[in-house]
Coordinates of N, CA, C and O in Angstrom, one line a residue:
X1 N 12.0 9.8 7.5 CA 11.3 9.7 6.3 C 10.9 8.3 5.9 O 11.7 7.4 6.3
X2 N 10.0 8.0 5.2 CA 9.5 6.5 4.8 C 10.6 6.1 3.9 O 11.0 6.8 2.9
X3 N 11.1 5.1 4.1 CA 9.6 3.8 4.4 C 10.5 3.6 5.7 O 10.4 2.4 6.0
X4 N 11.1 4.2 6.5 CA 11.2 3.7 7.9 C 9.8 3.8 8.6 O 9.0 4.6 8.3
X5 N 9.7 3.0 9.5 CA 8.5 2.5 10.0 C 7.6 4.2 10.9 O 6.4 4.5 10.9
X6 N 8.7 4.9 11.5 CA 7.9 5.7 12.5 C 7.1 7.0 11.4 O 6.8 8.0 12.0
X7 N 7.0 6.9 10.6 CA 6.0 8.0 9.7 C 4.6 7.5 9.7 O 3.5 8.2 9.9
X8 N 4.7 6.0 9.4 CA 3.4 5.6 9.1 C 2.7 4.9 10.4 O 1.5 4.8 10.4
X9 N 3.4 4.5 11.4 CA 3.0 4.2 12.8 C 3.0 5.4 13.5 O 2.8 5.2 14.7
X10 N 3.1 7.2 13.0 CA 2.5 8.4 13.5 C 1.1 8.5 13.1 O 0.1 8.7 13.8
X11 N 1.2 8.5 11.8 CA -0.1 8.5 10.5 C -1.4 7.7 11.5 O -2.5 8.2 11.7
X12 N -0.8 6.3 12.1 CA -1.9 5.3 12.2 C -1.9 5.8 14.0 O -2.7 5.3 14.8
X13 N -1.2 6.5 14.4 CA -1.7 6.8 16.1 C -2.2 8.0 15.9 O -3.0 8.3 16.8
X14 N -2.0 9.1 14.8 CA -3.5 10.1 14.5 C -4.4 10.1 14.3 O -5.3 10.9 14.6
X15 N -4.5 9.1 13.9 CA -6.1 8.4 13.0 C -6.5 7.6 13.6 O -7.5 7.0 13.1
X16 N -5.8 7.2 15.0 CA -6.5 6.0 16.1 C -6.8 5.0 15.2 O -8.0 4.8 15.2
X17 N -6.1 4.4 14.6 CA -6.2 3.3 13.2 C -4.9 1.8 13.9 O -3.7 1.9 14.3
X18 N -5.8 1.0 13.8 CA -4.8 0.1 13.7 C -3.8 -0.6 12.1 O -4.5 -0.9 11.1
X19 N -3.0 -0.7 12.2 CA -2.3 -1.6 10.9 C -3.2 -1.9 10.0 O -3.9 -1.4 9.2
X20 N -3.1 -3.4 10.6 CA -4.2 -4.3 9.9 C -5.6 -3.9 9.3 O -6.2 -4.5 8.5
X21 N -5.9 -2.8 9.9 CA -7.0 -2.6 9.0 C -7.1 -1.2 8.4 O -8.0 -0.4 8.6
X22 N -6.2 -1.1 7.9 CA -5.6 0.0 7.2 C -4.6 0.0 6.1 O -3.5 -0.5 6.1
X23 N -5.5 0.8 4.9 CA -5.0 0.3 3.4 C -3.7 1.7 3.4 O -3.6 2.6 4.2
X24 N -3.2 1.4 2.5 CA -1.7 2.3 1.9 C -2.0 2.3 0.8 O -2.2 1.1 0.4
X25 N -2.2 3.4 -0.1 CA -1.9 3.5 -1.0 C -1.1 4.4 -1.5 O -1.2 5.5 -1.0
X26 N 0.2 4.1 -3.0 CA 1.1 4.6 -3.1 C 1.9 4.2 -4.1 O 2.0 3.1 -4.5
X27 N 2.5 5.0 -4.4 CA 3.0 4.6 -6.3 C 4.7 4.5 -6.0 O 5.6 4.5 -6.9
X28 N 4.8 4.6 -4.8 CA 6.5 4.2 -4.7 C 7.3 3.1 -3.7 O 7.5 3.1 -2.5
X29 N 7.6 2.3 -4.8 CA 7.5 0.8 -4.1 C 8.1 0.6 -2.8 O 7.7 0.0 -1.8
X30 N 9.2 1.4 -3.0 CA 10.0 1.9 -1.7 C 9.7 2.6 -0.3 O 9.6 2.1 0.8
X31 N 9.7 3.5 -0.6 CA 9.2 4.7 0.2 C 7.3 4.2 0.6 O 6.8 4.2 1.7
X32 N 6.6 4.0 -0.4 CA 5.2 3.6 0.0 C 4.8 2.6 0.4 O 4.4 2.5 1.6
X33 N 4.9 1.5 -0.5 CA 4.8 0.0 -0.3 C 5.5 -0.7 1.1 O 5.2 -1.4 2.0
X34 N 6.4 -0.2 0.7 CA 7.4 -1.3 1.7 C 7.1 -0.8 2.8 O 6.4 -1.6 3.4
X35 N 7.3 0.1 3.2 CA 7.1 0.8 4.0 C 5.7 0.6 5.2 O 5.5 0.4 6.4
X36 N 5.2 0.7 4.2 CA 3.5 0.7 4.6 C 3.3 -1.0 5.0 O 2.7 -1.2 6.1
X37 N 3.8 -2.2 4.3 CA 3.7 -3.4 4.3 C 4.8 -3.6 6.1 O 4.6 -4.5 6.9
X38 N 5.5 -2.6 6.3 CA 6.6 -3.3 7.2 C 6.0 -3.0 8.6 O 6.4 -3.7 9.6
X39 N 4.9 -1.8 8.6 CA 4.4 -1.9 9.9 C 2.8 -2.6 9.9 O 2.0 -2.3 10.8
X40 N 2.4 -3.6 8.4 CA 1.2 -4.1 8.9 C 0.2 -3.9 8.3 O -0.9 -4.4 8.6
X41 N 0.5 -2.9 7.1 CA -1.3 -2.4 6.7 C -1.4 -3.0 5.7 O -0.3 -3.3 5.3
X42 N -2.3 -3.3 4.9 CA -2.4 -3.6 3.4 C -2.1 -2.9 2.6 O -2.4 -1.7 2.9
X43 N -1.5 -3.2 1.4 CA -1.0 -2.0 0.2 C -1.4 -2.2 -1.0 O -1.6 -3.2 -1.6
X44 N -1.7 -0.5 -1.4 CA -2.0 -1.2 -2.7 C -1.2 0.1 -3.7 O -1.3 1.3 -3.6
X45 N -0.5 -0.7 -4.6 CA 0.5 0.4 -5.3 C -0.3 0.6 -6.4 O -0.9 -0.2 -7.2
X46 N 0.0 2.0 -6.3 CA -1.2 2.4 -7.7 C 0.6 2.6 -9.0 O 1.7 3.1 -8.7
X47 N 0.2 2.0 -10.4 CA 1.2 1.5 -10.8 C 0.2 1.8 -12.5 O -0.4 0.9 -13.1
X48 N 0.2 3.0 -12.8 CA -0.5 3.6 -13.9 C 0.4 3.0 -15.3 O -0.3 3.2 -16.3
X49 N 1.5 2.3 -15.4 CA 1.8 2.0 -16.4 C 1.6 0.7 -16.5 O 2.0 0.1 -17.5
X50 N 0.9 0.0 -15.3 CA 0.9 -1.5 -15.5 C 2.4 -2.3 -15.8 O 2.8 -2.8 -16.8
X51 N 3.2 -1.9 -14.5 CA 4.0 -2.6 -14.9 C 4.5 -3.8 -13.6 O 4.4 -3.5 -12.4
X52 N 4.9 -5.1 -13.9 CA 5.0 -6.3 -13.6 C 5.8 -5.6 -12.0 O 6.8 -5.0 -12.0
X53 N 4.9 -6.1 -10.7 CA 5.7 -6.1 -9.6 C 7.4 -6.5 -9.8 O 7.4 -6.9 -11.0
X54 N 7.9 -6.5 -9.6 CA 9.2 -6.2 -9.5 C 9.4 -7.9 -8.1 O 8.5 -8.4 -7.3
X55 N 10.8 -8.3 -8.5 CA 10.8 -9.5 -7.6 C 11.1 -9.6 -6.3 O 10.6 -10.4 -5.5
X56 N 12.0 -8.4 -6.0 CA 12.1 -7.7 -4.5 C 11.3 -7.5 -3.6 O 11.3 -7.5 -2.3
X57 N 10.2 -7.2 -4.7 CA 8.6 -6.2 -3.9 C 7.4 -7.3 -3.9 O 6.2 -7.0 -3.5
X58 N 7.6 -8.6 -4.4 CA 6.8 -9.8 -4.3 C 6.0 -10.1 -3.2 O 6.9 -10.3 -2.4
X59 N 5.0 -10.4 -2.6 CA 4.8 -10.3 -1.2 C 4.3 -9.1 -0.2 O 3.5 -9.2 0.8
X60 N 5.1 -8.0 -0.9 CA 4.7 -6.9 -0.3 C 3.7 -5.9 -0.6 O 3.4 -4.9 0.0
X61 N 3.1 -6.6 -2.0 CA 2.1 -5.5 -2.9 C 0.7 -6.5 -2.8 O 0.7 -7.6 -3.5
X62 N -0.2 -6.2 -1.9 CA -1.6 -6.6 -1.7 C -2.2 -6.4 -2.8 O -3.0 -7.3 -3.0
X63 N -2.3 -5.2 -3.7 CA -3.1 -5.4 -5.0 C -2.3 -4.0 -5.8 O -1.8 -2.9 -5.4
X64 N -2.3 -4.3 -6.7 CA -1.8 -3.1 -7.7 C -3.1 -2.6 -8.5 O -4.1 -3.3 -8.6
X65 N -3.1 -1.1 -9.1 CA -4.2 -0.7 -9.7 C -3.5 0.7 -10.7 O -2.7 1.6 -10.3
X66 N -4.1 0.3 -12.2 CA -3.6 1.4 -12.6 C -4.4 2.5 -12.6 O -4.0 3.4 -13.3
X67 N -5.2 2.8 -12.1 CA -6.3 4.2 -11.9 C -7.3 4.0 -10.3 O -8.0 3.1 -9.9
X68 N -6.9 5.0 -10.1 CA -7.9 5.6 -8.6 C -9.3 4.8 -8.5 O -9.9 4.0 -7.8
X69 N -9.5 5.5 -9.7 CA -11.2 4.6 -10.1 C -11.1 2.8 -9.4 O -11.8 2.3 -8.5
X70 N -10.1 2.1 -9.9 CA -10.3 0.8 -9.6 C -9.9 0.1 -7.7 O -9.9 -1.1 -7.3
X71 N -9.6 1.9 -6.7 CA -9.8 1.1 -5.6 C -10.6 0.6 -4.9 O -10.5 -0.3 -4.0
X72 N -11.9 1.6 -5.4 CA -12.8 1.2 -4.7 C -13.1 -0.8 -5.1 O -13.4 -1.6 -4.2
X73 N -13.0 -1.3 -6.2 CA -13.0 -2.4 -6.1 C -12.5 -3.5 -5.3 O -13.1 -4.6 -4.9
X74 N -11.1 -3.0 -5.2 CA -10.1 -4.0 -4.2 C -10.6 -3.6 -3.2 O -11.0 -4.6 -2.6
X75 N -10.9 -2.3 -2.5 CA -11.5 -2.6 -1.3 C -13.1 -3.1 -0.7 O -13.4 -3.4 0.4
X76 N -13.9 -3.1 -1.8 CA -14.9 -4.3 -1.9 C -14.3 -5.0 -1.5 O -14.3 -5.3 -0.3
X77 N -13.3 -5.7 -2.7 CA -13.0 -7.1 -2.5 C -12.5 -7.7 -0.8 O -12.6 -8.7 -0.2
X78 N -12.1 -6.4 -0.8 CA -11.1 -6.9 1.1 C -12.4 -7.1 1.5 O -12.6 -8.3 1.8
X79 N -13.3 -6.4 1.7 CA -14.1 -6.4 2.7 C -15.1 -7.4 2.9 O -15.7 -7.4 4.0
X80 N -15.3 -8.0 2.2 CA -16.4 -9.0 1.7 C -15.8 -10.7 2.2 O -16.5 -11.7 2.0

């Protein structure tokens, strides 16, 4: 079960996806984030209450977003 690494390094050998270029998104800092950050992909925690990354999880959160609507922006942003 996540956030051990072999869930999401299955996910990314289904999808013939490498890490690095491959976003996570996920509202559980633990189980999503970390997780998704520990084999490599970019994350972005969707975090609807706007609440302050956490000091643990510093580092590990590529972009936070409180609504769906706003990934398409961060992923502009990556892309560009």
């Amino acid at each position: 079960p996540k956030p051990a690494k072999e869930p999401f390094i299955a996910a990314l050998e289904l999808c013939k996806a490498e890490a690095k270029s491959t976003i996570h998104v996920g509202d559980d800092l633990v189980s999503d984030v970390t997780g998704a950050h520990n084999v490599g992909m970019r994350t972005v925690w969707y975090n609807p209450k706007e609440l302050p990354v956490p000091e643990e999880h510093q580092g590990k959160v590529d972009a936070s977003i409180s609504s769906i609507s706003q990934l398409r922006d961060v992923v502009q942003a990556w892309a560009s």
